[in-house]
PDB file of C-alpha atoms in Angstrom:
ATOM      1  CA  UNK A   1      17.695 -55.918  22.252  1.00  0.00           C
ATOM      2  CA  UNK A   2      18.362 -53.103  24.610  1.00  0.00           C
ATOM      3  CA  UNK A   3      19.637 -51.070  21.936  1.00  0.00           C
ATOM      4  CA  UNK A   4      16.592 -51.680  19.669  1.00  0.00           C
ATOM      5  CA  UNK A   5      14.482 -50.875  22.130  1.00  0.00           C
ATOM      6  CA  UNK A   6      15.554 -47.650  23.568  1.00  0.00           C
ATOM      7  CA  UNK A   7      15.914 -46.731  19.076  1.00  0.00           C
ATOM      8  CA  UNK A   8      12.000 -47.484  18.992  1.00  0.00           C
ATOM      9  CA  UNK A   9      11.269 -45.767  21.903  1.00  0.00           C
ATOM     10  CA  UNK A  10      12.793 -42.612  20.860  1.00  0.00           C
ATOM     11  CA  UNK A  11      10.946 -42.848  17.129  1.00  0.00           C
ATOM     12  CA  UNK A  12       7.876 -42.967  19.150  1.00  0.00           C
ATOM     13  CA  UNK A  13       8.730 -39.899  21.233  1.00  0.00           C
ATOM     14  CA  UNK A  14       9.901 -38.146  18.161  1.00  0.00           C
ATOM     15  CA  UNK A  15       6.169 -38.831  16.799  1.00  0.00           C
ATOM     16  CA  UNK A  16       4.406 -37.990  19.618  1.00  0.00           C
ATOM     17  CA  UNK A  17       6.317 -34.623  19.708  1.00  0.00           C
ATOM     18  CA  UNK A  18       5.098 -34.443  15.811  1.00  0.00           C
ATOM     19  CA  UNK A  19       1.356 -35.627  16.330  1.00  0.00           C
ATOM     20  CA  UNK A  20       0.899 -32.922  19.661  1.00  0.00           C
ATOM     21  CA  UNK A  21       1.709 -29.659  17.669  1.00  0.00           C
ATOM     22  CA  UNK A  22      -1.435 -27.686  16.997  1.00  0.00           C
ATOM     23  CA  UNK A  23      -1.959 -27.274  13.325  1.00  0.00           C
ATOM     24  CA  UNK A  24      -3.354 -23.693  12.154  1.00  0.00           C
ATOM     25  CA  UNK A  25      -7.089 -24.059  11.934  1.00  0.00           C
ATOM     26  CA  UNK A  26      -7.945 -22.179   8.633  1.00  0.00           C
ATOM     27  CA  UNK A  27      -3.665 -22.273   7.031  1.00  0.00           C
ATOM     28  CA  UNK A  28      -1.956 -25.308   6.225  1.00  0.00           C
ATOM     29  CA  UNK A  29       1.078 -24.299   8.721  1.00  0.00           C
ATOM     30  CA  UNK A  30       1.856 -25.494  11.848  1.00  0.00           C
ATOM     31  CA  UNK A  31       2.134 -22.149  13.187  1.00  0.00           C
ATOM     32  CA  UNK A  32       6.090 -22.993  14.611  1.00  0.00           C
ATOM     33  CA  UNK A  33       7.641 -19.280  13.004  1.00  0.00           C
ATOM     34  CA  UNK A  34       6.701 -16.093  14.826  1.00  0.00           C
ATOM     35  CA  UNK A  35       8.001 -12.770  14.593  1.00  0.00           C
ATOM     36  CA  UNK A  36      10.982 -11.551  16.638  1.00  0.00           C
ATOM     37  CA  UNK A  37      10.105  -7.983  18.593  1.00  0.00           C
ATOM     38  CA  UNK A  38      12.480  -6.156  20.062  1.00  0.00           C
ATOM     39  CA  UNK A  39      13.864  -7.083  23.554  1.00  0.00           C
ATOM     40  CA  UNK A  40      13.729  -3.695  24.318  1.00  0.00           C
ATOM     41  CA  UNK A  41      10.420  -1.833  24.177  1.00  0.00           C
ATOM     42  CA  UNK A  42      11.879   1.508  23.821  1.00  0.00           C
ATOM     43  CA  UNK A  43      12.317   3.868  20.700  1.00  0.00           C
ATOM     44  CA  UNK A  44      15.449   3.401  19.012  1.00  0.00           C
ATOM     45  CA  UNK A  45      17.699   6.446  19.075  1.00  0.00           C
ATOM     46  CA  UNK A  46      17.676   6.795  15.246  1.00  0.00           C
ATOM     47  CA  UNK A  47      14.354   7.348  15.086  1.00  0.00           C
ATOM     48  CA  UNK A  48      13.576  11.344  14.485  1.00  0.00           C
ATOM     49  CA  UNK A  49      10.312  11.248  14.387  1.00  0.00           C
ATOM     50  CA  UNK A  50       8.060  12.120  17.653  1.00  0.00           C
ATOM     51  CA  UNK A  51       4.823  10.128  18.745  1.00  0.00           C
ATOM     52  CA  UNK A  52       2.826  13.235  17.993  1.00  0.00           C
ATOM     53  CA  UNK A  53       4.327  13.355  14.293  1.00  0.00           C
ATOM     54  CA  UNK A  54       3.464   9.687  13.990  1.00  0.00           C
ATOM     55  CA  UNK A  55       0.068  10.035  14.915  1.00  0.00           C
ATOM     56  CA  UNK A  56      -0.355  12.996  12.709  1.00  0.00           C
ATOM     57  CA  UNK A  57       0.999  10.479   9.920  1.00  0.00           C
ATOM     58  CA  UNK A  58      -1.459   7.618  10.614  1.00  0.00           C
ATOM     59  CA  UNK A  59      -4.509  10.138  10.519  1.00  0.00           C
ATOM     60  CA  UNK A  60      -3.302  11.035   7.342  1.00  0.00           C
ATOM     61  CA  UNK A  61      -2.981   7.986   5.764  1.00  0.00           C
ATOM     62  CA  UNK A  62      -6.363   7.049   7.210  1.00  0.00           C
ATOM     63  CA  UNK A  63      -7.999   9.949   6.028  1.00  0.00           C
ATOM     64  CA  UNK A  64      -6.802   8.383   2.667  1.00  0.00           C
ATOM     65  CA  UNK A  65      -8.447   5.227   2.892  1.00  0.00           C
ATOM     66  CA  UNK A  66      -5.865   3.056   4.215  1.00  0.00           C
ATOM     67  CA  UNK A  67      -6.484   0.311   6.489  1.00  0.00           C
ATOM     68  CA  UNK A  68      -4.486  -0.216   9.731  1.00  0.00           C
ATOM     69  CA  UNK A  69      -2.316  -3.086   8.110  1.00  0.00           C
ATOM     70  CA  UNK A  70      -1.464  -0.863   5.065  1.00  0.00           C
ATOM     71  CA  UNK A  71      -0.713   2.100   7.320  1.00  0.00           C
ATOM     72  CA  UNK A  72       1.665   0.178   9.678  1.00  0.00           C
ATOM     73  CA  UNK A  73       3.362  -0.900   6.503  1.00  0.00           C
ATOM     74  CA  UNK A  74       3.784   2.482   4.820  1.00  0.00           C
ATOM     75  CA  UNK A  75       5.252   3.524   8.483  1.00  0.00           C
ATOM     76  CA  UNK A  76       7.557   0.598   8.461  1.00  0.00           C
ATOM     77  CA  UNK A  77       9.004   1.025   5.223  1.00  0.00           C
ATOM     78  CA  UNK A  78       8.632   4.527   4.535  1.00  0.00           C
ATOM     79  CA  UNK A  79       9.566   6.442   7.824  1.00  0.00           C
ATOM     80  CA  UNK A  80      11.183   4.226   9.827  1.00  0.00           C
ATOM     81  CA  UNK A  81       8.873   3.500  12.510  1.00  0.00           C
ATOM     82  CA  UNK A  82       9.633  -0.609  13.894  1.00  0.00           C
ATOM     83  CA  UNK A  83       7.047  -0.640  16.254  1.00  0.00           C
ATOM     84  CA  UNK A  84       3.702   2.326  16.310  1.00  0.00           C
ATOM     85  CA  UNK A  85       3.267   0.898  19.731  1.00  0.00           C
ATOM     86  CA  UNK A  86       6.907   1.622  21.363  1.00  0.00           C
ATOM     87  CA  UNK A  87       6.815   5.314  19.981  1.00  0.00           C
ATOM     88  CA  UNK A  88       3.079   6.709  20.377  1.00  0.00           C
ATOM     89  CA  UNK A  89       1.986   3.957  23.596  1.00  0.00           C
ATOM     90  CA  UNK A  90      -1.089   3.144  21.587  1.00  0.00           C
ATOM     91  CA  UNK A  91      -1.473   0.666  18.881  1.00  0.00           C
ATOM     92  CA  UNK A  92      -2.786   2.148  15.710  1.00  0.00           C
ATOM     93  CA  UNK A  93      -5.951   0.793  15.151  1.00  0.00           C
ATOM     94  CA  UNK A  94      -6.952   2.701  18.980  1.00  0.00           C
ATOM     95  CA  UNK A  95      -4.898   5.624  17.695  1.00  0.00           C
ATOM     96  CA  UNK A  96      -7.755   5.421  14.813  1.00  0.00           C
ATOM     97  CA  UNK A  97     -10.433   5.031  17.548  1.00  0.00           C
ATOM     98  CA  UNK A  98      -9.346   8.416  19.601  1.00  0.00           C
ATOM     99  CA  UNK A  99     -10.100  10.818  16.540  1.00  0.00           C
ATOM    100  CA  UNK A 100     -13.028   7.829  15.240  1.00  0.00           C
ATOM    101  CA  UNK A 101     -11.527   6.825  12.031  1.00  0.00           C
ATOM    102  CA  UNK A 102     -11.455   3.893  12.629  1.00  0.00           C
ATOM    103  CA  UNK A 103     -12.722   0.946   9.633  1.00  0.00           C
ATOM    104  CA  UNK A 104     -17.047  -0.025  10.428  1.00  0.00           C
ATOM    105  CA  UNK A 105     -15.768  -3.304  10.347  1.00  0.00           C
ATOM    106  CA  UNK A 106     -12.580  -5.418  11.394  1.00  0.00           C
ATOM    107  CA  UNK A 107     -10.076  -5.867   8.994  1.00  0.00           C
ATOM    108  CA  UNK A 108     -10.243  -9.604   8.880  1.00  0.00           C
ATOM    109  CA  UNK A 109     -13.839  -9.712   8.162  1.00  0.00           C
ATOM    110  CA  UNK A 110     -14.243  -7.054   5.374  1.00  0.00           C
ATOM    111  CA  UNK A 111     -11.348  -8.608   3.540  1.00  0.00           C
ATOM    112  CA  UNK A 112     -13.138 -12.426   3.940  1.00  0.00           C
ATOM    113  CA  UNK A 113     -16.562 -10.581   2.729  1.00  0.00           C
ATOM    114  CA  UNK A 114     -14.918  -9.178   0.012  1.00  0.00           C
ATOM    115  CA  UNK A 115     -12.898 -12.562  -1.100  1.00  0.00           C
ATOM    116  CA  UNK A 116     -16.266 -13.809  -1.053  1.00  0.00           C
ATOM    117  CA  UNK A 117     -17.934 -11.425  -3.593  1.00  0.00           C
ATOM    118  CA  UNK A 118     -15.342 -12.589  -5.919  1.00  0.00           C
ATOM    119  CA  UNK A 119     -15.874 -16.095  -5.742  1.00  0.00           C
ATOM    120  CA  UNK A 120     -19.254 -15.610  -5.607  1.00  0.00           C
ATOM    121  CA  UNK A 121     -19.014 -13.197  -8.893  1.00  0.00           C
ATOM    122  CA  UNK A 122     -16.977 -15.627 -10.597  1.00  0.00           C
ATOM    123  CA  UNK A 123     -19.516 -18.557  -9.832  1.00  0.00           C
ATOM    124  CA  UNK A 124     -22.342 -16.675 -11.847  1.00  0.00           C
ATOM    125  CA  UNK A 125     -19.827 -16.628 -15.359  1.00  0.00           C
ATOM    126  CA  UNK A 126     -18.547 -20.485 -14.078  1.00  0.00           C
ATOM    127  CA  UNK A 127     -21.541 -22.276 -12.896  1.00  0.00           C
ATOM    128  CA  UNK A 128     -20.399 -25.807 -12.964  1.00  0.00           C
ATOM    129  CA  UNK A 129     -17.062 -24.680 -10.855  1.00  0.00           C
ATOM    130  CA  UNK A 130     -17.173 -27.071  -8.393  1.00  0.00           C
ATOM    131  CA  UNK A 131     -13.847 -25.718  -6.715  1.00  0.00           C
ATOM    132  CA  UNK A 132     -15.106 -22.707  -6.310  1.00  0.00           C
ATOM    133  CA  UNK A 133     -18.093 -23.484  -4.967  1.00  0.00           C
ATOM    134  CA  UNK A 134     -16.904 -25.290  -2.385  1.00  0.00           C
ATOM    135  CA  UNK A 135     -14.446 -22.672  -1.359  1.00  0.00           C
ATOM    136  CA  UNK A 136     -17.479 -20.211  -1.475  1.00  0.00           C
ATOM    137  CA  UNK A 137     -18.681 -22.640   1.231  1.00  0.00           C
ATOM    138  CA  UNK A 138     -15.257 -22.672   3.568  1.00  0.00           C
ATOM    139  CA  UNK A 139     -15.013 -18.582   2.970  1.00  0.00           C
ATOM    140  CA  UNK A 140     -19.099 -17.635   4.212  1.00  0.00           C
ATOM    141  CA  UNK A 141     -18.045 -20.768   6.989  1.00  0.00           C
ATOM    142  CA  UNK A 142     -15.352 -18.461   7.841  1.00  0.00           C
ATOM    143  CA  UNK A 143     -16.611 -15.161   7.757  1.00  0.00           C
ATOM    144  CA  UNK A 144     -19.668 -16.490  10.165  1.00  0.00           C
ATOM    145  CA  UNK A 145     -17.007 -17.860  12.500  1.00  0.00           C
ATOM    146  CA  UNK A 146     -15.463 -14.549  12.908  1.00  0.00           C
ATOM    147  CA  UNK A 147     -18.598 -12.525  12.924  1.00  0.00           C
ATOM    148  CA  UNK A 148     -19.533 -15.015  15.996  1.00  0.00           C
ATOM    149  CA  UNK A 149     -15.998 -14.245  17.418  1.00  0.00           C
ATOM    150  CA  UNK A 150     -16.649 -10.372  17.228  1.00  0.00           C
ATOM    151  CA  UNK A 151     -20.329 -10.243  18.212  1.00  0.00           C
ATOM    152  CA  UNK A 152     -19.220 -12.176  21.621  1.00  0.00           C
ATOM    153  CA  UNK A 153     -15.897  -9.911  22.084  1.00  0.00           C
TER     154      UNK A 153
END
């Protein structure tokens, strides 16, 4: 009886610990898997490149149309560069900010606006898309939750 008990006590635990993690709020994850960084928060001695040269990189690119996301990947794969923030001190998006080229809008929001001109596009040739038209529902739900997020920042 002892036995059983201490077995059904520990099943409970086990589903308690289950029930208490946080579930993402707009993703089906549970948000458990993050990114490693570097322990240290230097620039790694292979890298050639200087901050200035990086910086002179990311105006580039932005003078291109890039956005910050695409630029940090193009860095990553491209030339090398793990972190922006360990070599040039600044994150990119305030690098942007210094010489204003930065995006009008956040990069969340301008990609939700523009997922929502799609579904919204494909509702007028699909009217009885039910799906859809929910989802149009969630995205403009979203996109006014992170409008509210920014306009209070």
């Amino acid at each position: 009886m002892d036995g059983a008990e201490r077995v059904k006590n520990q099943a409970l635990a086990f589903c308690y610990h289950t029930a208490t993690i946080m579930g993402r709020l707009r993703a089906p994850g549970k948000g458990l898997s993050q990114s490693a960084l570097p322990y240290r928060r230097s620039v790694p001695t292979w890298l050639k490149l200087t901050s200035d040269n990086v910086k002179e990189q990311i105006y580039k690119l932005a003078k291109k149309g890039l956005t910050p996301s695409q630029i940090r990947v193009i860095l990553r794969d491209s030339h090398g560069v793990v972190q922006v923030h360990f070599v040039t001190g600044n994150r990119i998006l305030r690098i942007l900010k210094s010489k204003r080229l930065a995006p009008d809008l956040p990069e969340d929001l301008y990609h939700l606006i523009k997922k929502a001109i799609a579904v919204r596009k494909h509702l007028e040739r699909n009217r009885k898309d039910k799906d859809a038209k929910l989802r149009l529902i969630l995205i403009e739900s979203h996109i006014h939750q992170v409008a509210r997020y920014y306009k209070n920042k």
